[in-house]
PDB file of C-alpha atoms in Angstrom:
ATOM      1  CA  MET A  93     108.357 171.320  95.855  1.00  0.00           C
ATOM      2  CA  THR A  94     109.051 167.868  94.362  1.00  0.00           C
ATOM      3  CA  SER A  95     107.481 166.921  91.057  1.00  0.00           C
ATOM      4  CA  THR A  96     105.193 164.455  92.839  1.00  0.00           C
ATOM      5  CA  ALA A  97     104.104 167.068  95.336  1.00  0.00           C
ATOM      6  CA  ALA A  98     103.500 169.491  92.500  1.00  0.00           C
ATOM      7  CA  MET A  99     101.281 166.965  90.745  1.00  0.00           C
ATOM      8  CA  ARG A 100      99.213 166.529  93.878  1.00  0.00           C
ATOM      9  CA  HIS A 101      98.382 170.218  93.650  1.00  0.00           C
ATOM     10  CA  ALA A 102      97.787 170.146  89.888  1.00  0.00           C
ATOM     11  CA  SER A 103      94.429 170.535  88.225  1.00  0.00           C
ATOM     12  CA  ARG A 104      92.228 167.715  89.540  1.00  0.00           C
ATOM     13  CA  ALA A 105      89.470 167.936  86.966  1.00  0.00           C
ATOM     14  CA  ALA A 106      89.275 165.169  84.375  1.00  0.00           C
ATOM     15  CA  PRO A 107      89.004 166.371  80.769  1.00  0.00           C
ATOM     16  CA  ARG A 108      85.591 166.417  79.126  1.00  0.00           C
ATOM     17  CA  HIS A 109      87.151 165.389  75.789  1.00  0.00           C
ATOM     18  CA  TYR A 110      89.941 162.885  76.291  1.00  0.00           C
ATOM     19  CA  SER A 111      92.654 163.190  73.639  1.00  0.00           C
ATOM     20  CA  MET A 112      95.673 161.018  72.845  1.00  0.00           C
ATOM     21  CA  ARG A 113      97.936 163.639  74.397  1.00  0.00           C
ATOM     22  CA  GLN A 114      95.920 163.605  77.610  1.00  0.00           C
ATOM     23  CA  ARG A 115      96.106 159.802  77.709  1.00  0.00           C
ATOM     24  CA  GLU A 116      99.881 159.968  77.417  1.00  0.00           C
ATOM     25  CA  ALA A 117      99.890 162.370  80.374  1.00  0.00           C
ATOM     26  CA  GLY A 118      97.846 159.807  82.290  1.00  0.00           C
ATOM     27  CA  LEU A 119     100.527 157.193  81.560  1.00  0.00           C
ATOM     28  CA  THR A 120     103.300 159.370  82.961  1.00  0.00           C
ATOM     29  CA  ALA A 121     106.552 157.556  83.708  1.00  0.00           C
ATOM     30  CA  PHE A 122     107.849 158.295  87.196  1.00  0.00           C
ATOM     31  CA  GLY A 123     111.241 157.950  88.775  1.00  0.00           C
ATOM     32  CA  SER A 124     111.566 155.226  91.397  1.00  0.00           C
ATOM     33  CA  ASP A 125     111.478 157.725  94.286  1.00  0.00           C
ATOM     34  CA  GLU A 126     108.336 159.410  92.941  1.00  0.00           C
ATOM     35  CA  GLU A 127     106.668 156.067  92.348  1.00  0.00           C
ATOM     36  CA  GLU A 128     107.451 154.884  95.869  1.00  0.00           C
ATOM     37  CA  GLU A 129     106.055 158.110  97.322  1.00  0.00           C
ATOM     38  CA  ILE A 130     102.789 157.767  95.399  1.00  0.00           C
ATOM     39  CA  GLU A 131     102.459 154.092  96.352  1.00  0.00           C
ATOM     40  CA  ARG A 132     103.121 154.927  99.998  1.00  0.00           C
ATOM     41  CA  LEU A 133     100.438 157.624  99.938  1.00  0.00           C
ATOM     42  CA  TYR A 134      97.756 155.391  98.447  1.00  0.00           C
ATOM     43  CA  THR A 135      98.400 151.913  99.836  1.00  0.00           C
ATOM     44  CA  ILE A 136      95.247 150.267 101.196  1.00  0.00           C
ATOM     45  CA  ASP A 137      95.374 148.430 104.540  1.00  0.00           C
ATOM     46  CA  GLU A 138      95.648 144.625 104.495  1.00  0.00           C
ATOM     47  CA  ASP A 139      92.017 144.340 105.567  1.00  0.00           C
ATOM     48  CA  GLY A 140      90.979 146.270 102.450  1.00  0.00           C
ATOM     49  CA  ARG A 141      90.083 149.465 104.273  1.00  0.00           C
ATOM     50  CA  ALA A 142      91.222 152.841 103.060  1.00  0.00           C
ATOM     51  CA  PRO A 143      92.854 155.025 105.740  1.00  0.00           C
ATOM     52  CA  TRP A 144      91.154 158.371 106.320  1.00  0.00           C
ATOM     53  CA  LYS A 145      94.020 160.172 104.579  1.00  0.00           C
ATOM     54  CA  ILE A 146      93.293 158.293 101.353  1.00  0.00           C
ATOM     55  CA  LYS A 147      89.564 158.979 101.669  1.00  0.00           C
ATOM     56  CA  ARG A 148      90.343 162.667 102.052  1.00  0.00           C
ATOM     57  CA  GLU A 149      92.649 162.646  99.023  1.00  0.00           C
ATOM     58  CA  VAL A 150      90.227 160.857  96.711  1.00  0.00           C
ATOM     59  CA  ARG A 151      87.418 163.217  97.602  1.00  0.00           C
ATOM     60  CA  ALA A 152      89.633 166.185  96.826  1.00  0.00           C
ATOM     61  CA  GLY A 153      90.348 164.548  93.465  1.00  0.00           C
ATOM     62  CA  ILE A 154      93.279 162.517  92.196  1.00  0.00           C
ATOM     63  CA  PRO A 155      95.313 164.538  89.650  1.00  0.00           C
ATOM     64  CA  PRO A 156      95.037 162.943  86.171  1.00  0.00           C
ATOM     65  CA  GLU A 157      98.830 162.683  85.973  1.00  0.00           C
ATOM     66  CA  ILE A 158      98.992 160.193  88.832  1.00  0.00           C
ATOM     67  CA  ARG A 159      95.571 158.558  88.495  1.00  0.00           C
ATOM     68  CA  GLY A 160      96.947 155.540  86.637  1.00  0.00           C
ATOM     69  CA  LEU A 161      99.536 154.808  89.308  1.00  0.00           C
ATOM     70  CA  TYR A 162      96.930 155.432  92.023  1.00  0.00           C
ATOM     71  CA  TRP A 163      94.584 152.879  90.444  1.00  0.00           C
ATOM     72  CA  GLN A 164      97.432 150.387  90.089  1.00  0.00           C
ATOM     73  CA  THR A 165      98.325 150.882  93.747  1.00  0.00           C
ATOM     74  CA  VAL A 166      94.863 150.553  95.301  1.00  0.00           C
ATOM     75  CA  THR A 167      93.951 147.533  93.138  1.00  0.00           C
ATOM     76  CA  GLY A 168      97.257 145.736  93.552  1.00  0.00           C
ATOM     77  CA  ALA A 169      97.704 145.498  89.767  1.00  0.00           C
ATOM     78  CA  LYS A 170     101.446 146.093  89.905  1.00  0.00           C
ATOM     79  CA  GLY A 171     101.914 143.321  92.433  1.00  0.00           C
ATOM     80  CA  CYS A 172      99.980 140.892  90.234  1.00  0.00           C
ATOM     81  CA  LEU A 173     102.158 141.756  87.244  1.00  0.00           C
ATOM     82  CA  GLU A 174     105.350 141.323  89.251  1.00  0.00           C
ATOM     83  CA  LYS A 175     104.221 137.875  90.430  1.00  0.00           C
ATOM     84  CA  ASN A 176     103.089 136.784  86.958  1.00  0.00           C
ATOM     85  CA  PRO A 177     105.093 138.865  84.448  1.00  0.00           C
ATOM     86  CA  ASP A 178     104.453 136.523  81.501  1.00  0.00           C
ATOM     87  CA  LEU A 179     100.803 135.666  82.138  1.00  0.00           C
ATOM     88  CA  TYR A 180      99.227 138.478  80.124  1.00  0.00           C
ATOM     89  CA  GLY A 181     101.411 137.889  77.065  1.00  0.00           C
ATOM     90  CA  THR A 182     100.578 134.195  77.171  1.00  0.00           C
ATOM     91  CA  LEU A 183      96.827 134.786  77.471  1.00  0.00           C
ATOM     92  CA  VAL A 184      96.784 137.255  74.572  1.00  0.00           C
ATOM     93  CA  GLN A 185      98.316 134.647  72.272  1.00  0.00           C
ATOM     94  CA  MET A 186      95.706 132.009  73.131  1.00  0.00           C
ATOM     95  CA  PRO A 187      92.473 131.632  71.114  1.00  0.00           C
ATOM     96  CA  SER A 188      89.151 132.650  72.653  1.00  0.00           C
ATOM     97  CA  ASN A 189      85.614 131.565  71.849  1.00  0.00           C
ATOM     98  CA  TYR A 190      84.534 135.186  72.296  1.00  0.00           C
ATOM     99  CA  GLU A 191      86.844 136.857  69.765  1.00  0.00           C
ATOM    100  CA  GLU A 192      84.123 137.652  67.218  1.00  0.00           C
ATOM    101  CA  LYS A 193      81.797 139.094  69.851  1.00  0.00           C
ATOM    102  CA  ILE A 194      84.586 141.118  71.470  1.00  0.00           C
ATOM    103  CA  LEU A 195      85.688 142.524  68.114  1.00  0.00           C
ATOM    104  CA  LYS A 196      82.141 143.645  67.344  1.00  0.00           C
ATOM    105  CA  ASP A 197      81.780 145.392  70.712  1.00  0.00           C
ATOM    106  CA  VAL A 198      85.224 147.015  70.567  1.00  0.00           C
ATOM    107  CA  THR A 199      84.292 149.052  67.495  1.00  0.00           C
ATOM    108  CA  ARG A 200      81.286 150.582  69.280  1.00  0.00           C
ATOM    109  CA  THR A 201      82.808 151.199  72.693  1.00  0.00           C
ATOM    110  CA  MET A 202      83.294 154.898  73.416  1.00  0.00           C
ATOM    111  CA  PRO A 203      83.870 155.952  69.774  1.00  0.00           C
ATOM    112  CA  HIS A 204      83.518 159.595  70.881  1.00  0.00           C
ATOM    113  CA  LEU A 205      86.973 159.289  72.460  1.00  0.00           C
ATOM    114  CA  MET A 206      89.811 159.770  70.007  1.00  0.00           C
ATOM    115  CA  PHE A 207      91.822 156.937  71.539  1.00  0.00           C
ATOM    116  CA  PHE A 208      89.147 154.396  70.557  1.00  0.00           C
ATOM    117  CA  ARG A 209      87.877 156.037  67.366  1.00  0.00           C
ATOM    118  CA  LYS A 210      90.261 154.623  64.755  1.00  0.00           C
ATOM    119  CA  LYS A 211      89.359 151.169  63.464  1.00  0.00           C
ATOM    120  CA  ASN A 212      92.061 148.714  64.525  1.00  0.00           C
ATOM    121  CA  GLY A 213      93.982 151.615  66.049  1.00  0.00           C
ATOM    122  CA  ALA A 214      96.088 151.385  69.197  1.00  0.00           C
ATOM    123  CA  GLY A 215      93.091 151.916  71.477  1.00  0.00           C
ATOM    124  CA  GLN A 216      90.872 149.307  69.855  1.00  0.00           C
ATOM    125  CA  ARG A 217      93.718 146.777  69.732  1.00  0.00           C
ATOM    126  CA  ALA A 218      94.513 147.268  73.429  1.00  0.00           C
ATOM    127  CA  LEU A 219      90.828 146.963  74.325  1.00  0.00           C
ATOM    128  CA  PHE A 220      90.489 143.765  72.291  1.00  0.00           C
ATOM    129  CA  ASN A 221      93.629 142.244  73.806  1.00  0.00           C
ATOM    130  CA  VAL A 222      92.599 142.828  77.432  1.00  0.00           C
ATOM    131  CA  LEU A 223      89.056 141.528  76.904  1.00  0.00           C
ATOM    132  CA  LYS A 224      90.298 138.483  75.015  1.00  0.00           C
ATOM    133  CA  ALA A 225      92.926 137.708  77.667  1.00  0.00           C
ATOM    134  CA  TYR A 226      90.312 137.852  80.417  1.00  0.00           C
ATOM    135  CA  SER A 227      87.878 135.639  78.503  1.00  0.00           C
ATOM    136  CA  VAL A 228      90.619 133.013  78.231  1.00  0.00           C
ATOM    137  CA  LEU A 229      91.544 133.281  81.899  1.00  0.00           C
ATOM    138  CA  ASP A 230      88.019 133.188  83.342  1.00  0.00           C
ATOM    139  CA  LYS A 231      86.373 130.242  81.613  1.00  0.00           C
ATOM    140  CA  GLU A 232      83.263 130.472  83.774  1.00  0.00           C
ATOM    141  CA  LEU A 233      82.457 134.094  82.971  1.00  0.00           C
ATOM    142  CA  GLY A 234      84.157 134.468  79.617  1.00  0.00           C
ATOM    143  CA  TYR A 235      83.000 137.816  78.259  1.00  0.00           C
ATOM    144  CA  CYS A 236      80.011 140.129  78.478  1.00  0.00           C
ATOM    145  CA  GLN A 237      79.460 143.525  76.873  1.00  0.00           C
ATOM    146  CA  SER A 238      79.657 145.602  80.044  1.00  0.00           C
ATOM    147  CA  MET A 239      83.328 144.685  80.415  1.00  0.00           C
ATOM    148  CA  SER A 240      84.313 146.727  77.366  1.00  0.00           C
ATOM    149  CA  PHE A 241      83.252 149.992  79.016  1.00  0.00           C
ATOM    150  CA  ILE A 242      85.186 149.222  82.192  1.00  0.00           C
ATOM    151  CA  VAL A 243      88.354 148.222  80.367  1.00  0.00           C
ATOM    152  CA  ALA A 244      88.108 151.272  78.092  1.00  0.00           C
ATOM    153  CA  ILE A 245      88.196 153.614  81.092  1.00  0.00           C
ATOM    154  CA  LEU A 246      91.097 151.713  82.648  1.00  0.00           C
ATOM    155  CA  LEU A 247      93.096 151.906  79.421  1.00  0.00           C
ATOM    156  CA  LEU A 248      92.871 155.690  79.452  1.00  0.00           C
ATOM    157  CA  TYR A 249      95.087 155.682  82.537  1.00  0.00           C
ATOM    158  CA  MET A 250      96.899 152.334  82.584  1.00  0.00           C
ATOM    159  CA  PRO A 251      98.977 150.228  80.158  1.00  0.00           C
ATOM    160  CA  GLU A 252      97.091 147.169  78.918  1.00  0.00           C
ATOM    161  CA  GLN A 253      99.339 144.656  80.726  1.00  0.00           C
ATOM    162  CA  LEU A 254      98.465 146.363  84.036  1.00  0.00           C
ATOM    163  CA  THR A 255      94.752 146.579  83.375  1.00  0.00           C
ATOM    164  CA  LYS A 256      92.576 144.514  85.682  1.00  0.00           C
ATOM    165  CA  VAL A 257      89.095 143.507  84.650  1.00  0.00           C
ATOM    166  CA  TYR A 258      86.373 144.407  87.111  1.00  0.00           C
ATOM    167  CA  HIS A 259      83.060 142.734  86.736  1.00  0.00           C
ATOM    168  CA  ILE A 260      80.155 142.730  89.126  1.00  0.00           C
ATOM    169  CA  ARG A 261      78.221 139.502  89.164  1.00  0.00           C
ATOM    170  CA  GLY A 262      74.823 138.789  90.568  1.00  0.00           C
ATOM    171  CA  ARG A 263      71.589 140.734  90.520  1.00  0.00           C
ATOM    172  CA  ALA A 264      71.881 144.307  91.682  1.00  0.00           C
ATOM    173  CA  PHE A 265      68.951 145.537  93.714  1.00  0.00           C
ATOM    174  CA  LEU A 266      68.602 149.109  94.819  1.00  0.00           C
ATOM    175  CA  SER A 267      66.253 150.058  97.629  1.00  0.00           C
ATOM    176  CA  CYS A 268      65.488 153.756  97.636  1.00  0.00           C
ATOM    177  CA  ASP A 269      63.128 153.644 100.597  1.00  0.00           C
ATOM    178  CA  TYR A 270      64.745 156.593 102.360  1.00  0.00           C
ATOM    179  CA  PRO A 271      63.297 159.983 103.372  1.00  0.00           C
ATOM    180  CA  SER A 272      64.914 161.928 100.519  1.00  0.00           C
ATOM    181  CA  THR A 273      63.584 159.563  97.860  1.00  0.00           C
ATOM    182  CA  SER A 274      60.484 158.088  99.487  1.00  0.00           C
ATOM    183  CA  TRP A 275      58.036 159.692  97.039  1.00  0.00           C
ATOM    184  CA  LEU A 276      60.072 158.302  94.166  1.00  0.00           C
ATOM    185  CA  TYR A 277      60.144 154.880  95.809  1.00  0.00           C
ATOM    186  CA  HIS A 278      56.346 154.780  95.967  1.00  0.00           C
ATOM    187  CA  HIS A 279      56.042 156.115  92.413  1.00  0.00           C
ATOM    188  CA  PHE A 280      58.362 153.382  91.123  1.00  0.00           C
ATOM    189  CA  LYS A 281      56.386 150.789  93.069  1.00  0.00           C
ATOM    190  CA  ASP A 282      53.072 152.018  91.634  1.00  0.00           C
ATOM    191  CA  GLU A 283      54.469 152.003  88.089  1.00  0.00           C
ATOM    192  CA  GLY A 284      56.159 148.615  88.472  1.00  0.00           C
ATOM    193  CA  VAL A 285      59.647 150.025  87.942  1.00  0.00           C
ATOM    194  CA  ASN A 286      62.088 147.381  89.158  1.00  0.00           C
ATOM    195  CA  PRO A 287      65.600 148.752  89.823  1.00  0.00           C
ATOM    196  CA  VAL A 288      67.144 145.875  87.892  1.00  0.00           C
ATOM    197  CA  LEU A 289      65.644 147.395  84.722  1.00  0.00           C
ATOM    198  CA  TYR A 290      67.798 150.515  84.958  1.00  0.00           C
ATOM    199  CA  ALA A 291      70.473 150.007  87.620  1.00  0.00           C
ATOM    200  CA  SER A 292      72.000 146.864  86.144  1.00  0.00           C
ATOM    201  CA  GLU A 293      73.873 148.889  83.520  1.00  0.00           C
ATOM    202  CA  TRP A 294      75.026 151.398  86.127  1.00  0.00           C
ATOM    203  CA  PHE A 295      76.581 148.695  88.272  1.00  0.00           C
ATOM    204  CA  SER A 296      77.787 146.292  85.578  1.00  0.00           C
ATOM    205  CA  THR A 297      79.773 149.081  83.875  1.00  0.00           C
ATOM    206  CA  LEU A 298      80.614 150.958  87.093  1.00  0.00           C
ATOM    207  CA  PHE A 299      78.666 153.941  85.677  1.00  0.00           C
ATOM    208  CA  ALA A 300      80.872 154.106  82.560  1.00  0.00           C
ATOM    209  CA  TYR A 301      78.015 153.401  80.131  1.00  0.00           C
ATOM    210  CA  ASN A 302      76.021 156.621  80.284  1.00  0.00           C
ATOM    211  CA  PHE A 303      77.746 158.956  82.738  1.00  0.00           C
ATOM    212  CA  PRO A 304      80.119 161.810  81.791  1.00  0.00           C
ATOM    213  CA  LEU A 305      83.757 160.674  81.710  1.00  0.00           C
ATOM    214  CA  GLU A 306      84.990 163.407  84.024  1.00  0.00           C
ATOM    215  CA  ILE A 307      82.512 162.217  86.657  1.00  0.00           C
ATOM    216  CA  VAL A 308      83.126 158.497  86.081  1.00  0.00           C
ATOM    217  CA  VAL A 309      86.859 158.664  86.795  1.00  0.00           C
ATOM    218  CA  ARG A 310      86.248 160.592  90.014  1.00  0.00           C
ATOM    219  CA  LEU A 311      83.668 158.018  91.121  1.00  0.00           C
ATOM    220  CA  TRP A 312      86.164 155.261  90.409  1.00  0.00           C
ATOM    221  CA  ASP A 313      88.794 157.021  92.502  1.00  0.00           C
ATOM    222  CA  VAL A 314      86.497 156.677  95.512  1.00  0.00           C
ATOM    223  CA  PHE A 315      85.059 153.263  94.627  1.00  0.00           C
ATOM    224  CA  LEU A 316      88.480 151.614  94.276  1.00  0.00           C
ATOM    225  CA  ALA A 317      89.460 152.901  97.713  1.00  0.00           C
ATOM    226  CA  GLU A 318      86.187 152.247  99.551  1.00  0.00           C
ATOM    227  CA  GLY A 319      84.383 149.413  97.811  1.00  0.00           C
ATOM    228  CA  ASN A 320      80.899 148.493  96.672  1.00  0.00           C
ATOM    229  CA  GLU A 321      78.920 150.441  99.260  1.00  0.00           C
ATOM    230  CA  PHE A 322      79.919 153.643  97.492  1.00  0.00           C
ATOM    231  CA  LEU A 323      78.256 152.476  94.258  1.00  0.00           C
ATOM    232  CA  PHE A 324      74.898 152.187  96.004  1.00  0.00           C
ATOM    233  CA  LYS A 325      75.301 155.662  97.460  1.00  0.00           C
ATOM    234  CA  VAL A 326      76.003 157.073  94.004  1.00  0.00           C
ATOM    235  CA  ALA A 327      72.926 155.351  92.574  1.00  0.00           C
ATOM    236  CA  LEU A 328      70.750 156.924  95.265  1.00  0.00           C
ATOM    237  CA  ALA A 329      72.375 160.299  94.635  1.00  0.00           C
ATOM    238  CA  VAL A 330      71.562 160.058  90.915  1.00  0.00           C
ATOM    239  CA  LEU A 331      67.924 159.275  91.712  1.00  0.00           C
ATOM    240  CA  LYS A 332      67.874 162.252  94.038  1.00  0.00           C
ATOM    241  CA  LEU A 333      69.182 164.528  91.275  1.00  0.00           C
ATOM    242  CA  SER A 334      66.495 163.303  88.857  1.00  0.00           C
ATOM    243  CA  HIS A 335      63.721 163.140  91.461  1.00  0.00           C
ATOM    244  CA  ASP A 336      61.573 165.998  90.130  1.00  0.00           C
ATOM    245  CA  GLU A 337      61.894 164.860  86.515  1.00  0.00           C
ATOM    246  CA  LEU A 338      61.088 161.224  87.277  1.00  0.00           C
ATOM    247  CA  LEU A 339      58.143 161.695  89.620  1.00  0.00           C
ATOM    248  CA  PRO A 340      55.479 162.454  86.943  1.00  0.00           C
ATOM    249  CA  LEU A 341      56.786 159.979  84.347  1.00  0.00           C
ATOM    250  CA  PRO A 342      55.033 156.701  83.463  1.00  0.00           C
ATOM    251  CA  PHE A 343      56.871 153.363  83.480  1.00  0.00           C
ATOM    252  CA  GLU A 344      58.321 153.396  79.966  1.00  0.00           C
ATOM    253  CA  HIS A 345      59.559 156.989  80.223  1.00  0.00           C
ATOM    254  CA  VAL A 346      61.189 156.347  83.606  1.00  0.00           C
ATOM    255  CA  ILE A 347      63.205 153.466  82.158  1.00  0.00           C
ATOM    256  CA  THR A 348      64.144 155.438  79.040  1.00  0.00           C
ATOM    257  CA  HIS A 349      65.240 158.399  81.137  1.00  0.00           C
ATOM    258  CA  LEU A 350      67.423 156.382  83.492  1.00  0.00           C
ATOM    259  CA  LYS A 351      69.007 154.286  80.731  1.00  0.00           C
ATOM    260  CA  SER A 352      69.865 157.295  78.561  1.00  0.00           C
ATOM    261  CA  LYS A 353      72.692 159.761  79.000  1.00  0.00           C
ATOM    262  CA  GLN A 354      72.386 161.324  82.418  1.00  0.00           C
ATOM    263  CA  ASP A 355      71.852 164.962  81.430  1.00  0.00           C
ATOM    264  CA  ALA A 356      71.198 165.901  85.059  1.00  0.00           C
ATOM    265  CA  LEU A 357      74.850 165.143  85.793  1.00  0.00           C
ATOM    266  CA  LEU A 358      76.054 167.645  83.207  1.00  0.00           C
ATOM    267  CA  ALA A 359      74.801 170.438  85.446  1.00  0.00           C
ATOM    268  CA  VAL A 360      76.669 169.269  88.552  1.00  0.00           C
ATOM    269  CA  SER A 361      80.300 168.724  89.422  1.00  0.00           C
ATOM    270  CA  ALA A 362      81.862 165.452  90.505  1.00  0.00           C
ATOM    271  CA  ASP A 363      82.501 167.049  93.897  1.00  0.00           C
ATOM    272  CA  PHE A 364      78.789 167.769  94.305  1.00  0.00           C
ATOM    273  CA  LEU A 365      77.746 164.234  93.318  1.00  0.00           C
ATOM    274  CA  ILE A 366      80.269 162.639  95.687  1.00  0.00           C
ATOM    275  CA  LYS A 367      79.082 164.832  98.566  1.00  0.00           C
ATOM    276  CA  LEU A 368      75.479 163.947  97.769  1.00  0.00           C
ATOM    277  CA  ALA A 369      76.397 160.251  97.741  1.00  0.00           C
ATOM    278  CA  ASP A 370      78.183 160.607 101.070  1.00  0.00           C
ATOM    279  CA  ALA A 371      74.930 161.870 102.572  1.00  0.00           C
ATOM    280  CA  TYR A 372      73.700 158.262 102.389  1.00  0.00           C
ATOM    281  CA  SER A 373      76.550 156.933 104.525  1.00  0.00           C
ATOM    282  CA  ARG A 374      74.181 156.160 107.381  1.00  0.00           C
ATOM    283  CA  ASN A 375      71.744 154.361 105.069  1.00  0.00           C
ATOM    284  CA  ILE A 376      74.169 152.297 102.995  1.00  0.00           C
ATOM    285  CA  ASP A 377      76.818 150.223 104.713  1.00  0.00           C
ATOM    286  CA  LYS A 378      78.008 146.628 104.744  1.00  0.00           C
ATOM    287  CA  GLN A 379      75.124 145.573 106.991  1.00  0.00           C
ATOM    288  CA  THR A 380      72.609 147.116 104.569  1.00  0.00           C
ATOM    289  CA  LEU A 381      74.111 145.228 101.647  1.00  0.00           C
ATOM    290  CA  GLU A 382      74.054 141.978 103.621  1.00  0.00           C
ATOM    291  CA  ALA A 383      70.373 142.539 104.402  1.00  0.00           C
ATOM    292  CA  LEU A 384      69.630 143.119 100.707  1.00  0.00           C
ATOM    293  CA  GLU A 385      71.596 139.983  99.893  1.00  0.00           C
ATOM    294  CA  LEU A 386      69.489 137.883 102.256  1.00  0.00           C
ATOM    295  CA  ARG A 387      66.308 139.438 100.904  1.00  0.00           C
ATOM    296  CA  TYR A 388      66.976 139.014  97.203  1.00  0.00           C
ATOM    297  CA  ASN A 389      69.734 136.464  96.713  1.00  0.00           C
ATOM    298  CA  SER A 390      70.873 133.063  97.812  1.00  0.00           C
ATOM    299  CA  PRO A 391      72.932 133.304 101.035  1.00  0.00           C
ATOM    300  CA  LYS A 392      75.843 131.827  99.104  1.00  0.00           C
ATOM    301  CA  LYS A 393      75.894 134.646  96.556  1.00  0.00           C
ATOM    302  CA  SER A 394      76.810 138.221  97.279  1.00  0.00           C
ATOM    303  CA  ILE A 395      75.109 141.168  95.616  1.00  0.00           C
ATOM    304  CA  PHE A 396      78.480 142.272  94.327  1.00  0.00           C
ATOM    305  CA  ARG A 397      81.533 140.193  93.722  1.00  0.00           C
ATOM    306  CA  LEU A 398      84.545 141.978  92.343  1.00  0.00           C
ATOM    307  CA  GLU A 399      86.580 139.876  89.959  1.00  0.00           C
ATOM    308  CA  THR A 400      90.124 141.025  89.246  1.00  0.00           C
ATOM    309  CA  VAL A 401      92.776 139.723  86.897  1.00  0.00           C
TER     310      VAL A 401
END
C-alpha cells in the first residue's frame, strides 16, 4: 500500500485538542507523485460540482494528514499561488487601516488552541499576516471579526501563503418551516426570534465560532466540496438537535442558548451531524436558496457570496 493510500485509511477523526505537533502533521510535505494522486482524487469539476466519489470520501472523513492538501485542491488555492507567487508577500508588506483592530482580535481568537495561545507567537503572527493581507487586497470589505475564526481554522491545515479568506456577505436567513422543526418554527415566530439574531455568527464564521473543532473541520470538508446549500442543512440539523431544549425557552434564553457553545454537539459525532444535515437534501437546494433570496434580499444580491483570495 502506498503512503497516500495508507493515509486514506488512517484515523479520520480530528483531534479535540489541537497541538503544535498535530498541526505539523496537517502540513505534511508530500512527494510529487503523492501530491498528484491526492489532487486527482479531489479535483472539483469545472462547473463547481463535486463528483459522487468526492462526496463519498468527504462523508467518510478526510484524514487529517491530507486535509490541508485536500482543502487547497478543492478551493484552487495552489493554482492561485502559482499564478501570483509574489502577491501575498507584497500584500503583507503594505500598510492596512485595520491593523490595530486585527491585532486586538488575533489575541482573542481561539486561545484554547496551543498554536494561537502564545502572544506574538507563530500562530498569532500568521493569523495577523493573512488578515492584514486580505484587508489590503479587498478595499471594499476590508476586515471584520468573523474572518479571524475562519483563517484560524485554515492555518491549522495550510501554510499562510496558501490560505484563502472565505467570507459570506449579505443577510443570512434561515427558514425552518419543515415537518421536523415546525413546532420550533412556530415557537420562534411567537417569541419574535429572528434567525439573523443567532445564525449570522454560524454562517459568517462557517460554524467556527462556537462549534467543536473536530466537527467544524468535518463540516468544512463537505462545504468546500458542495457549497453553500450544505451550510443551511447543517443549521437545520443543529436546530433539530436542540429542539427539545429550545421549545420551552423564552426569547432571551433562546438567543443565549444558540449563541453559546453548542453543548448538544458534544454528545454527537460529526458523522451523525452530517447524516442529519443530509436528511434536508430535499428541502434545501439551489432553488430554495434562490427563493429565499427573492423573499429577503435585492435580486442583485445573493444570500451567500463566497469571496476567495
